[in-house]
Structures are given as structure tokens and as C-alpha cells.
Amino acid sequence: MTETRVPIPTLERLAIYLRVLLDAHEAGIQTLSSQEIEQHSGISAAQFRKDLSYFGEFGKPGVGYSVPGLIQCIERILRLDEEQPILLVGAGNIGSALVGYPNFQAHRLRIAAVFDNNFVKIGRPFGDLVIQDIARIKEVNAEIGARLGIIAVPAHAAQEVADLLVEAGVTGILNFAPTILRVPKHVHVRNVSFLQELAVLSYHATEDALCVNGQATRGGKDGV
Amino acid sequence: MTETRVPIPTLERLAIYLRVLLDAHEAGIQTLSSQEIEQHSGISAAQFRKDLSYFGEFGKPGVGYSVPGLIQCIERILRLDEEQPILLVGAGNIGSALVGYPNFQAHRLRIAAVFDNNFVKIGRPFGDLVIQDIARIKEVNAEIGARLGIIAVPAHAAQEVADLLVEAGVTGILNFAPTILRVPKHVHVRNVSFLQELAVLSYHATEDALCVNGQATRGGKDGV
DNA sequence: GCGAGATTGTGAACGGTTTCACAAATCACG
DNA sequence: CGTGATTTGTGAAACCGTTCACAATCTCGC
């Protein structure tokens, strides 16, 4: 284990391994080999071992990995070993789906507060929470101390919300708005774009490669 | 432009360029250089040009790219130039957010039918649609002819739904359930996992590298 | 206690994407 | 029409992540 920076894909897979391990744990399985993890995760055994090697040595040669042990380790790595409060901004459809999302709990992720700028919504209940005024976000997070925030507002408001989240002390933002966010260097952003995902699928869904080369260039005329 | 397979990351970025171009178009801008696209998308100019080069030549040296022209080309590439019907399975929170998602329209993506297996829900309105029995999905899609499907059901039901979608003729699946789906080779799956995204952010949100090496291996004892 | 069998951790090879750098193309303007 | 400034498209180089292959480690049964 050399002191390299951990690749993002590795971190993403870590969350997958964790899910597999939690399932196995629930099923009462005590030990799993990298081979078996491959079967359950679809990720190659070699990849799994390499991923873990960034963080240390967690298995026993000839045996495999202790399920409860590895769960603990991965949770520690991902900082999911203690409750991780999250600020949600945007009490619309997506926000609603998120507060109702049942799987957060198992990973100790908890939406600790919801904000919106719509005066009609402020004060109304939202899941177990009450919608608060976005203007008070900094003040509220002084209590909560959340480092994670979710942006579930329309694109045109997203940058402003991002600025507020950063000011409130958030260093990780999950962004559902289809916009590029400008944030300070120490803040991490991950974008979730349904459109992007569907666009990629749309491309693949039709296999005939209808190339549009020459035409395309000519199409440019109307713009110049 | 050689006849290479297009990298997935390129396709993902194509959707981003398209968004930037649509914004520019709305603002009345007629021409954009790769440099300007970089400014608006956060993706390097060289990357942009390389991405487009997989599909042909769309720009004019010394000038840049015609905004309306390039919009058309990218839409054609991504098969977003004509309406793309989508089957949604799962009339829960996430499904609800999706039918209410306003940005699909601009990309000609349309959720054409919603399915669920809950008898209480079947027949009820859902957005502009009526929830239909999942058992009839194949029959219904014989009419619609959708090639894209969205899985927004609990993890334990996801594989079964995937099988039904494939049988109904879908070749691209957007999966919101936290499970690995097994599908035939010709079917493409893209997973959206809030947990995974938040886990990655959670890792980065705390910068102190608390390594847990030796301990971890020992922690394994309780499992073996 | 020892040999057979299993599985890990990791350096090295590989393959694919991104970045670089520059020739070719286009336009503006005198 | 020719020169200079601009920008594209793309081969080559650099970079990064994945796959491979094997020595080191551990367990089990005799």
C-alpha cells in the first residue's frame, strides 16, 4: 500500500461492496472471499482486492474477508461509521423523494433539515421535518454541523444555493440541478443528471449507427 | 475520424454540451468556440473537440460552432431528435419525482406509461398518466414501442422488473434500485445510486486521512 | 508438525481517455 | 488578393485505472 490518492471509481465501488456485505451480514454469512464478492457485485475479484489495497490489508489469505469486520472498515473509510447529517435544499418533487428514501438509514445518512425559499412552503411539514427558510441555513447549520448538502432546486437557483451551502460550512454537495456549479476548491460536487443518463441510454438503445458527418457541417450555415 | 467505438464518458459529456448549447440558443447566441464551451461547461476545449471528432466535423476553423447546427447534430447523435417514449415502473416517491420532472420535455424524453404491482395504486392518476398493472407491460409497450425503461421500485423487486422490461422490448434501463441487475448482453443499464454518491462525498467531506489498517484485520476476528 | 489447497496483496503489463501541440482551414481587413 | 489572427481536427504523448500473475500467507486434516 503506497501513499497514492484514491481513485474516485474505487470510492464508488466501496459503496457497492458495503451493500453486498450488509446483505450478506443480514443473511448470517460470516466470511466472504473476493471471488464471492465478485459474484454478488459484478465487480472482478482483482478489482476488489486492488480497491481495498489503497486502504490497508483487510483479508486473511486462504480464508477471505470477515463480513462484519470489513463492514466496519469500509464504513470507517467512507465516514459512515457515525451519523452523517445532511442539509437538503428544495422541497419539491425530488426533495420529497429523498426525505422518503428508505435506504439512507442503513448507511447512517440522515437528512437533518430541509430548506426552501418559497414562503408558502416554509413552516409546512416535510417528511419528519419542517421546511425552513433558506435564508436561515447558515444559522441552522451552526447547530447541526452538516458537511453534506443536497441541491434539489431548479437550475436557475442552483448556483445561489451552492454558495449558501458553502457559506454554511458544507464541503460536499450532491447536485440534482442540471448546471455546472462553481465552488471553492475544497468543496466537492457530484452531479446527478437523469437527462444525462437517459441520453446515454438513448444513444445505445438504437444500434444503427446513423452517421451525420458531412450534413452536420453544412447545417452550420444557418448559424453563421 | 477513425471508426472507433465511442467512449461512454464522451456520450455523457455530449449531453452536457447539449445543455450548454440550448442555453446559448435561448440567449440568442449564434456561434460558440470550443474555448467558450469550456467556459460554460467546465470541460476542456480539447476534450470537447476530441469528443465531437468521434462523430464527424461540426465546426469551422477560425470561427467555431454554429449553435443551432450543433444542437441538431448532437440531438441526432443521442437520438433526441424525435420523441423518445419511456416506461416507468414504480409509482412511489422517485417515480413521482420523475413524472414531475420538468426538464425531460426539452430533450424530447417523455414518460409514456407508469406501472406498479400494487393493486391499490393501479388505476389511480399519476401526473398526466394512470398507473397500470405491471403484468400488462408487454402488452402496453406493443403499442408504445418504448426502448427505454426506468426502474424505481424497491431493491428486492428490481430484478424481476428488469426481466419484464427486457421482455417488453426495452434495451436501455435506468435503474434507481440499489442492486446489480442481470440483463441480456444487448441491454444497457445505468445505475443511479444516491447512496453511492453521498458515500463518495462523505469520504471527501472529512479530509483527515484516518487510516485503519492493522486494526481492521484484527477486527475480523469476531467474524471468523 | 507438515504438506496440500485456498486466497490475499501487489508490482508489472495492458488498455483506454485525456491532454498536448501543431498543421490545415477560415475569416477580417487593408 | 495576401497577410495575420483565430480556431478547428487529430496524431502522438502522457496519464490513469484495470487486469494479470505470482509470491507470500494462512487453514485444515492427517
XYZ file of C-alpha atoms (C1' of nucleotides) in Angstrom:
508
model
C 0.000 0.000 0.000
C 1.783 3.071 -1.268
C 0.637 6.580 -0.401
C -1.345 7.303 -3.552
C -4.508 9.304 -3.902
C -7.543 7.049 -4.003
C -9.263 6.905 -7.405
C -12.861 8.073 -7.418
C -14.064 4.859 -9.091
C -12.622 2.974 -6.146
C -14.682 5.024 -3.718
C -17.796 4.446 -5.768
C -17.204 0.723 -5.697
C -16.584 0.796 -1.971
C -20.218 1.751 -1.509
C -21.215 -1.217 -3.651
C -19.093 -3.621 -1.646
C -20.615 -2.251 1.501
C -24.086 -3.008 0.222
C -23.132 -6.553 -0.683
C -21.553 -7.042 2.712
C -24.568 -5.712 4.560
C -26.794 -8.086 2.608
C -24.504 -10.984 3.435
C -24.404 -9.949 7.060
C -28.166 -9.938 7.175
C -28.118 -13.435 5.712
C -25.841 -14.542 8.532
C -22.755 -15.043 6.366
C -19.557 -14.594 8.331
C -16.848 -14.755 5.697
C -16.607 -13.861 2.020
C -13.781 -14.318 -0.464
C -13.050 -11.766 -3.159
C -14.306 -14.378 -5.589
C -17.680 -14.478 -3.880
C -17.836 -10.703 -3.749
C -17.330 -10.719 -7.484
C -20.354 -12.958 -7.855
C -22.564 -10.683 -5.824
C -21.292 -7.322 -7.001
C -20.392 -7.903 -10.615
C -17.003 -6.348 -9.917
C -13.941 -8.502 -10.541
C -12.174 -10.095 -7.596
C -8.896 -8.495 -8.616
C -10.535 -5.097 -8.737
C -11.989 -5.622 -5.308
C -8.656 -6.549 -3.797
C -6.905 -3.678 -5.522
C -9.541 -1.260 -4.279
C -9.095 -2.347 -0.693
C -5.317 -2.240 -1.024
C -5.500 1.559 -1.124
C -6.587 1.499 2.481
C -4.752 -1.413 4.045
C -4.988 -5.155 4.426
C -8.330 -6.474 5.454
C -8.393 -10.116 4.427
C -6.781 -13.346 5.511
C -5.022 -15.352 2.776
C -6.621 -18.741 2.343
C -9.779 -17.594 4.087
C -11.219 -14.357 2.766
C -12.743 -11.368 4.489
C -14.686 -11.209 7.712
C -18.044 -9.772 6.789
C -18.666 -7.800 9.982
C -15.031 -6.745 10.111
C -14.951 -5.455 6.579
C -18.270 -3.695 7.006
C -16.793 -1.769 9.887
C -13.674 -0.910 7.932
C -15.476 0.339 4.861
C -17.883 2.312 6.990
C -14.950 3.941 8.680
C -13.281 4.722 5.380
C -16.425 6.293 3.980
C -17.148 8.076 7.258
C -20.383 6.187 7.568
C -19.488 4.799 10.969
C -21.265 7.612 12.701
C -24.321 9.541 11.719
C -23.774 11.935 8.845
C -26.258 14.808 8.866
C -27.286 16.304 5.519
C -28.867 19.589 4.531
C -31.498 19.335 1.829
C -32.385 22.419 -0.180
C -35.514 22.310 -2.295
C -38.823 20.977 -1.064
C -40.105 19.916 -4.464
C -40.595 16.549 -6.085
C -37.028 15.402 -5.847
C -36.614 16.645 -2.320
C -39.739 14.775 -1.421
C -38.393 11.551 -2.873
C -35.176 11.996 -0.912
C -36.704 12.555 2.508
C -38.816 9.478 1.857
C -35.897 7.369 0.675
C -35.728 4.367 2.959
C -32.139 3.257 2.293
C -30.343 6.188 3.864
C -30.837 4.913 7.357
C -28.765 1.762 6.903
C -25.812 3.946 5.958
C -26.284 6.393 8.798
C -27.114 9.167 6.396
C -29.811 11.425 7.749
C -31.438 14.421 6.194
C -31.300 16.719 9.168
C -33.028 19.801 7.750
C -34.969 20.940 4.697
C -34.880 24.415 3.226
C -36.795 26.282 0.579
C -37.234 29.882 -0.472
C -40.946 29.607 -1.180
C -42.789 31.422 1.555
C -45.832 29.281 1.031
C -43.845 26.134 1.805
C -41.841 27.424 4.759
C -43.239 26.095 8.015
C -45.021 23.206 6.395
C -44.158 19.651 7.392
C -41.982 17.650 5.016
C -41.492 14.039 5.986
C -40.462 14.162 9.612
C -39.150 17.670 9.219
C -40.436 21.194 8.834
C -39.416 23.265 5.845
C -37.219 26.128 6.892
C -36.326 29.423 5.275
C -33.222 29.091 3.135
C -32.117 32.447 4.486
C -31.539 30.807 7.852
C -29.425 27.952 6.564
C -26.130 29.154 7.973
C -27.660 29.780 11.345
C -29.320 26.366 11.403
C -26.190 24.524 10.341
C -24.252 26.157 13.130
C -26.310 23.781 15.286
C -26.276 20.749 13.053
C -22.731 20.930 11.721
C -23.548 19.104 8.499
C -20.779 18.781 5.940
C -23.046 17.408 3.216
C -25.722 19.201 1.271
C -28.172 18.273 -1.447
C -29.365 20.711 -4.092
C -32.808 19.833 -5.403
C -33.910 23.164 -6.824
C -34.445 24.401 -10.379
C -31.301 25.019 -12.417
C -31.556 28.781 -12.296
C -31.390 28.817 -8.497
C -28.719 26.158 -8.070
C -25.612 28.339 -8.060
C -27.054 30.647 -5.457
C -27.964 27.698 -3.263
C -24.499 26.241 -3.702
C -22.972 29.486 -2.475
C -25.219 29.440 0.581
C -24.366 25.823 1.347
C -20.666 26.538 1.137
C -21.067 29.529 3.378
C -22.940 27.346 5.833
C -19.902 25.085 6.068
C -20.810 22.304 3.667
C -17.869 20.665 1.868
C -19.718 18.069 -0.195
C -22.639 18.815 -2.474
C -24.924 16.408 -4.273
C -26.422 18.403 -7.125
C -29.601 17.368 -8.894
C -29.902 20.573 -10.888
C -28.672 20.418 -14.474
C -25.990 23.082 -14.119
C -22.272 23.326 -13.595
C -21.674 24.660 -10.103
C -18.766 26.952 -9.311
C -17.448 26.166 -5.848
C -14.250 26.764 -3.894
C -11.534 24.185 -4.356
C -12.077 22.474 -1.036
C -15.721 21.689 -1.839
C -16.624 18.527 -3.721
C -19.591 18.327 -6.041
C -21.254 15.305 -7.540
C -23.913 15.754 -10.147
C -26.883 13.501 -10.653
C -28.407 14.084 -14.049
C -31.342 11.991 -15.149
C -31.141 13.634 -18.541
C -27.537 12.673 -18.986
C -28.184 9.085 -18.011
C -31.150 8.782 -20.306
C -29.266 10.436 -23.140
C -26.526 7.818 -22.927
C -29.121 5.066 -22.886
C -30.963 6.673 -25.749
C -27.806 6.559 -27.828
C -27.266 2.885 -27.150
C -30.900 1.927 -27.420
C -30.781 2.339 -31.172
C -27.913 0.364 -32.560
C -27.920 1.522 -36.146
C -25.083 3.972 -36.433
C -26.701 6.767 -38.352
C -23.718 8.961 -39.005
C -24.409 12.566 -39.847
C -20.973 13.840 -40.721
C -21.000 15.995 -43.823
C -24.576 17.135 -43.361
C -23.771 18.363 -39.933
C -21.106 20.777 -41.058
C -23.416 22.194 -43.644
C -26.148 22.559 -41.085
C -23.874 25.137 -39.518
C -24.656 27.676 -42.207
C -27.900 28.850 -40.694
C -25.990 29.945 -37.635
C -23.129 31.832 -39.272
C -12.334 10.390 -37.556
C -11.483 6.709 -37.476
C -14.121 4.043 -36.906
C -13.625 3.572 -33.205
C -16.197 2.760 -30.575
C -17.345 5.885 -28.758
C -16.246 6.103 -25.113
C -19.055 6.317 -22.595
C -17.580 9.426 -20.964
C -17.846 11.120 -24.339
C -21.539 10.349 -24.536
C -22.073 11.660 -21.043
C -20.381 14.902 -21.955
C -22.401 15.191 -25.143
C -25.474 15.675 -23.000
C -23.683 18.436 -21.118
C -22.684 20.217 -24.309
C -26.230 19.968 -25.497
C -27.468 21.697 -22.379
C -24.939 24.487 -22.765
C -25.883 24.902 -26.399
C -29.588 25.029 -25.641
C -28.954 27.704 -23.037
C -26.878 29.686 -25.513
C -29.533 29.276 -28.160
C -32.137 30.616 -25.782
C -29.879 33.589 -25.163
C -29.753 34.238 -28.879
C -26.107 33.281 -29.340
C -25.401 32.022 -32.851
C -21.806 30.812 -32.647
C -19.614 29.337 -29.938
C -15.950 28.363 -29.969
C -14.661 25.329 -28.121
C -12.975 27.794 -25.798
C -16.311 29.351 -24.901
C -17.888 25.965 -24.438
C -15.137 25.210 -21.968
C -16.100 28.287 -20.011
C -19.728 27.292 -19.810
C -19.357 23.555 -19.339
C -16.206 23.217 -17.289
C -14.956 20.685 -19.824
C -11.722 21.480 -21.613
C -11.836 22.782 -25.163
C -9.561 19.985 -26.342
C -11.824 17.420 -24.756
C -14.818 18.946 -26.444
C -13.220 18.861 -29.867
C -11.990 15.319 -29.365
C -15.438 14.212 -28.277
C -17.052 15.634 -31.380
C -14.367 14.135 -33.587
C -15.812 10.684 -32.927
C -18.861 11.687 -34.914
C -17.576 13.962 -37.638
C -16.594 17.572 -38.226
C -19.012 20.142 -36.978
C -17.043 23.366 -36.630
C -15.457 25.941 -38.904
C -11.783 26.729 -38.226
C -11.320 30.327 -37.264
C -14.989 30.676 -36.359
C -16.307 27.999 -34.058
C -19.541 26.043 -33.999
C -22.980 27.090 -35.121
C -25.157 26.821 -32.064
C -28.367 25.714 -33.799
C -26.411 23.455 -36.138
C -24.540 21.691 -33.383
C -27.687 21.315 -31.305
C -29.259 19.462 -34.182
C -26.237 17.246 -34.657
C -25.909 16.272 -31.017
C -29.619 15.637 -30.778
C -29.345 13.350 -33.754
C -26.382 11.517 -32.284
C -28.154 10.972 -28.983
C -31.415 10.073 -30.729
C -33.094 13.013 -29.086
C -34.195 14.480 -32.395
C -37.523 12.759 -32.177
C -39.644 11.911 -29.185
C -38.290 9.081 -27.092
C -41.011 7.302 -25.091
C -40.088 5.809 -21.726
C -41.692 3.202 -19.494
C -41.611 3.995 -15.803
C -42.000 1.174 -13.311
C -42.692 2.084 -9.715
C -45.233 4.680 -8.656
C -43.517 5.630 -5.432
C -41.585 8.688 -4.355
C -38.939 8.502 -7.015
C -41.405 7.698 -9.755
C -43.406 10.676 -8.644
C -40.401 12.960 -8.885
C -39.671 11.670 -12.366
C -43.107 12.207 -13.878
C -42.996 15.696 -12.420
C -39.507 16.417 -13.717
C -39.783 19.470 -15.954
C -36.540 19.110 -17.915
C -37.403 15.981 -19.860
C -39.505 17.847 -22.324
C -36.686 19.967 -23.733
C -34.883 16.749 -24.663
C -37.922 15.088 -26.154
C -37.937 12.453 -23.451
C -41.438 11.542 -22.407
C -42.625 9.126 -19.796
C -45.286 7.368 -21.789
C -46.632 4.947 -19.191
C -46.362 4.165 -15.495
C -46.613 0.708 -13.948
C -46.857 -0.704 -10.473
C -47.785 -4.020 -8.908
C -49.703 -2.533 -6.006
C -53.396 -3.165 -6.599
C -54.297 -0.161 -4.529
C -52.340 2.130 -6.836
C -53.368 0.650 -10.169
C -55.937 2.838 -11.887
C -55.036 5.904 -9.909
C -53.824 9.028 -11.702
C -50.111 9.758 -11.617
C -49.100 13.044 -13.157
C -50.814 13.095 -16.525
C -50.946 9.314 -16.602
C -52.820 6.476 -14.989
C -50.957 3.772 -13.127
C -51.185 0.484 -14.959
C -50.714 -3.099 -13.876
C -47.132 -4.216 -14.326
C -48.482 -7.515 -15.603
C -49.681 -5.740 -18.724
C -46.395 -4.037 -19.516
C -45.525 -6.134 -22.544
C -48.963 -5.676 -23.992
C -48.889 -1.928 -23.416
C -45.439 -1.494 -24.905
C -46.534 -3.298 -28.032
C -48.439 -0.078 -28.635
C -45.891 2.406 -27.409
C -42.710 0.781 -28.677
C -40.516 2.303 -26.000
C -36.881 1.247 -25.898
C -36.130 2.943 -22.601
C -37.316 1.950 -19.148
C -36.862 3.304 -15.646
C -36.836 1.107 -12.566
C -37.978 2.971 -9.469
C -39.022 0.092 -7.234
C -37.505 -1.352 -4.034
C -34.306 -3.353 -4.473
C -35.915 -6.721 -3.874
C -38.259 -6.269 -6.838
C -35.785 -4.711 -9.234
C -34.502 -7.833 -10.970
C -37.986 -9.083 -11.670
C -38.960 -5.725 -13.134
C -35.803 -5.684 -15.254
C -36.761 -9.051 -16.714
C -40.225 -7.770 -17.555
C -38.853 -4.628 -19.176
C -36.483 -6.648 -21.327
C -39.287 -8.937 -22.330
C -41.349 -5.906 -23.261
C -38.649 -4.878 -25.711
C -36.689 -2.321 -23.713
C -32.970 -2.117 -24.499
C -31.934 0.640 -22.109
C -32.677 0.677 -18.391
C -32.188 3.455 -15.891
C -32.069 1.749 -12.521
C -32.688 3.591 -9.273
C -32.753 0.459 -7.132
C -29.548 -0.344 -5.252
C -28.948 -3.721 -6.898
C -26.875 -5.213 -9.671
C -29.209 -6.155 -12.491
C -28.587 -9.193 -14.656
C -29.663 -8.458 -18.210
C -29.010 -9.882 -21.680
C -25.955 -8.532 -23.441
C -27.848 -6.294 -25.817
C -29.488 -4.384 -22.963
C -27.739 -1.404 -21.409
C -28.148 -0.487 -17.761
C -27.207 2.686 -15.978
C -27.466 2.856 -12.241
C -28.324 5.926 -10.226
C -27.411 5.467 -6.594
C -27.917 8.317 -4.178
C -26.176 6.280 -1.526
C -23.121 5.793 -3.652
C -22.916 9.473 -4.489
C -23.305 10.523 -0.895
C -20.793 7.939 0.240
C -18.155 9.382 -2.074
C -18.931 12.862 -0.817
C -18.878 11.662 2.741
C -15.366 10.348 2.229
C -14.119 13.631 0.848
C -16.028 15.790 3.277
C -13.634 14.893 6.055
C -10.102 15.473 4.924
C -8.145 13.892 7.735
C -6.979 10.537 6.463
C -7.793 8.307 9.382
C -6.187 5.077 8.281
C -7.405 1.942 9.961
C -5.033 -0.655 8.611
C -3.842 -3.070 11.254
C -6.926 -2.695 13.418
C -9.100 -3.663 10.549
C -7.540 -7.053 10.089
C -7.877 -7.732 13.749
C -11.471 -6.602 13.709
C -12.007 -9.623 11.512
C -11.701 -11.980 14.452
C -15.250 -11.547 15.612
C -16.386 -12.843 12.259
C -14.110 -15.876 11.896
C 4.103 -30.573 12.792
C 3.669 -30.688 7.932
C 2.002 -30.811 3.225
C -1.962 -29.660 0.227
C -5.141 -26.323 -1.065
C -7.056 -21.831 -0.932
C -6.851 -16.875 -1.047
C -4.757 -12.494 -0.342
C -1.902 -8.274 -1.645
C 0.688 -6.108 -5.175
C 4.211 -4.988 -8.798
C 4.079 -5.034 -13.742
C 1.718 -5.137 -18.144
C -2.080 -3.502 -20.549
C -5.694 -0.613 -22.468
C -8.363 3.325 -22.766
C -9.032 8.592 -22.007
C -7.315 12.860 -21.643
C -4.098 16.288 -22.750
C -0.896 18.344 -25.808
C 0.719 20.509 -29.797
C 0.557 21.660 -34.418
C -0.836 21.560 -39.444
C -4.808 22.859 -42.047
C -8.677 25.792 -42.638
C -11.237 30.094 -42.334
C -12.095 34.907 -41.821
C -11.052 40.063 -41.495
C -9.055 43.748 -43.423
C -6.206 46.635 -45.842
C -5.645 39.206 -53.270
C -2.413 38.431 -49.475
C -1.222 38.607 -44.610
C -2.254 37.897 -39.812
C -5.172 36.359 -36.269
C -8.173 32.771 -34.942
C -9.917 28.174 -34.324
C -10.620 23.512 -35.715
C -9.433 18.425 -36.111
C -6.205 14.957 -34.902
C -1.934 12.132 -34.374
C 1.240 11.451 -30.559
C 2.402 11.604 -25.713
C 1.108 11.430 -21.040
C -1.760 9.770 -17.611
C -4.747 6.867 -15.025
C -7.251 2.850 -13.882
C -7.869 -2.118 -14.694
C -6.267 -6.649 -15.345
C -2.860 -10.110 -14.761
C 0.076 -13.208 -12.494
C 2.510 -14.812 -8.756
C 4.947 -14.829 -4.190
C 3.502 -14.724 0.486
C 0.232 -16.184 3.889
C -2.998 -18.845 6.156
C -6.032 -23.056 7.304
C -7.139 -27.812 7.602
C -6.573 -32.609 8.048
C -3.663 -36.221 8.949
